[in-house]
PDB file of C-alpha atoms in Angstrom:
ATOM      1  CA  UNK A 245       3.781  59.122 181.995  1.00 52.00           C
ATOM      2  CA  UNK A 246       0.433  57.443 182.828  1.00 61.00           C
ATOM      3  CA  UNK A 247       0.639  54.886 180.020  1.00 67.00           C
ATOM      4  CA  UNK A 248       2.632  51.710 180.531  1.00 69.00           C
ATOM      5  CA  UNK A 249       3.326  49.861 177.313  1.00 65.00           C
ATOM      6  CA  UNK A 250       3.005  46.091 177.730  1.00 68.00           C
ATOM      7  CA  UNK A 251       5.931  44.399 176.009  1.00 62.00           C
ATOM      8  CA  UNK A 252       4.909  42.019 173.263  1.00 76.00           C
ATOM      9  CA  UNK A 253       6.048  38.459 174.040  1.00 81.00           C
ATOM     10  CA  UNK A 254       7.145  37.814 170.465  1.00 84.00           C
ATOM     11  CA  UNK A 255       9.251  40.975 170.489  1.00 90.00           C
ATOM     12  CA  UNK A 256      10.776  40.008 173.844  1.00 91.00           C
ATOM     13  CA  UNK A 257      11.715  36.562 172.557  1.00 92.00           C
ATOM     14  CA  UNK A 258      13.137  38.034 169.374  1.00 94.00           C
ATOM     15  CA  UNK A 259      15.186  40.529 171.381  1.00 94.00           C
ATOM     16  CA  UNK A 260      16.512  37.781 173.657  1.00 94.00           C
ATOM     17  CA  UNK A 261      17.357  35.576 170.682  1.00 95.00           C
ATOM     18  CA  UNK A 262      19.186  38.403 168.902  1.00 94.00           C
ATOM     19  CA  UNK A 263      21.015  39.331 172.109  1.00 95.00           C
ATOM     20  CA  UNK A 264      22.074  35.699 172.626  1.00 95.00           C
ATOM     21  CA  UNK A 265      23.267  35.302 169.053  1.00 93.00           C
ATOM     22  CA  UNK A 266      25.123  38.584 169.186  1.00 93.00           C
ATOM     23  CA  UNK A 267      26.862  37.510 172.390  1.00 94.00           C
ATOM     24  CA  UNK A 268      27.866  34.128 170.959  1.00 92.00           C
ATOM     25  CA  UNK A 269      29.072  35.666 167.701  1.00 90.00           C
ATOM     26  CA  UNK A 270      30.851  38.402 169.624  1.00 91.00           C
ATOM     27  CA  UNK A 271      32.732  35.879 171.745  1.00 92.00           C
ATOM     28  CA  UNK A 272      33.657  33.781 168.699  1.00 92.00           C
ATOM     29  CA  UNK A 273      34.740  36.879 166.773  1.00 91.00           C
ATOM     30  CA  UNK A 274      36.765  38.130 169.704  1.00 90.00           C
ATOM     31  CA  UNK A 275      38.504  34.750 169.980  1.00 92.00           C
ATOM     32  CA  UNK A 276      39.375  34.756 166.297  1.00 92.00           C
ATOM     33  CA  UNK A 277      40.653  38.337 166.389  1.00 93.00           C
ATOM     34  CA  UNK A 278      42.657  37.583 169.540  1.00 93.00           C
ATOM     35  CA  UNK A 279      44.290  34.529 167.919  1.00 94.00           C
ATOM     36  CA  UNK A 280      45.055  36.504 164.766  1.00 94.00           C
ATOM     37  CA  UNK A 281      46.568  39.408 166.711  1.00 95.00           C
ATOM     38  CA  UNK A 282      48.695  37.021 168.763  1.00 96.00           C
ATOM     39  CA  UNK A 283      49.977  35.316 165.634  1.00 96.00           C
ATOM     40  CA  UNK A 284      50.836  38.678 164.071  1.00 96.00           C
ATOM     41  CA  UNK A 285      52.577  39.795 167.252  1.00 95.00           C
ATOM     42  CA  UNK A 286      54.647  36.599 167.363  1.00 95.00           C
ATOM     43  CA  UNK A 287      55.517  37.028 163.676  1.00 94.00           C
ATOM     44  CA  UNK A 288      56.651  40.626 164.172  1.00 90.00           C
ATOM     45  CA  UNK A 289      58.630  39.872 167.336  1.00 91.00           C
ATOM     46  CA  UNK A 290      60.392  36.972 165.597  1.00 91.00           C
ATOM     47  CA  UNK A 291      61.134  39.233 162.653  1.00 88.00           C
ATOM     48  CA  UNK A 292      62.475  41.909 164.979  1.00 84.00           C
ATOM     49  CA  UNK A 293      64.690  39.348 166.688  1.00 86.00           C
ATOM     50  CA  UNK A 294      66.060  38.224 163.323  1.00 84.00           C
ATOM     51  CA  UNK A 295      66.763  41.823 162.350  1.00 78.00           C
ATOM     52  CA  UNK A 296      68.581  42.295 165.632  1.00 73.00           C
ATOM     53  CA  UNK A 297      67.232  45.807 166.031  1.00 59.00           C
ATOM     54  CA  UNK A 298      64.729  47.297 168.436  1.00 59.00           C
ATOM     55  CA  UNK A 299      63.362  49.640 165.759  1.00 58.00           C
ATOM     56  CA  UNK A 300      60.488  47.268 164.948  1.00 51.00           C
ATOM     57  CA  UNK A 301      59.202  47.349 168.505  1.00 52.00           C
ATOM     58  CA  UNK A 302      59.493  51.131 168.723  1.00 49.00           C
TER      59      UNK A 302
END
């Protein structure tokens, strides 16, 4: 374990850039998925209410 590998600055910047982009995209994607899931949940709960049965929620 005597050797210490010096990190390349270009690689470090690239890694940071990729990490930043991934985080931003991840947050945006999560927001979209969350909105979609909420809309679906509202749709199904409204449908269940119209049906008048609790089977849908089961």
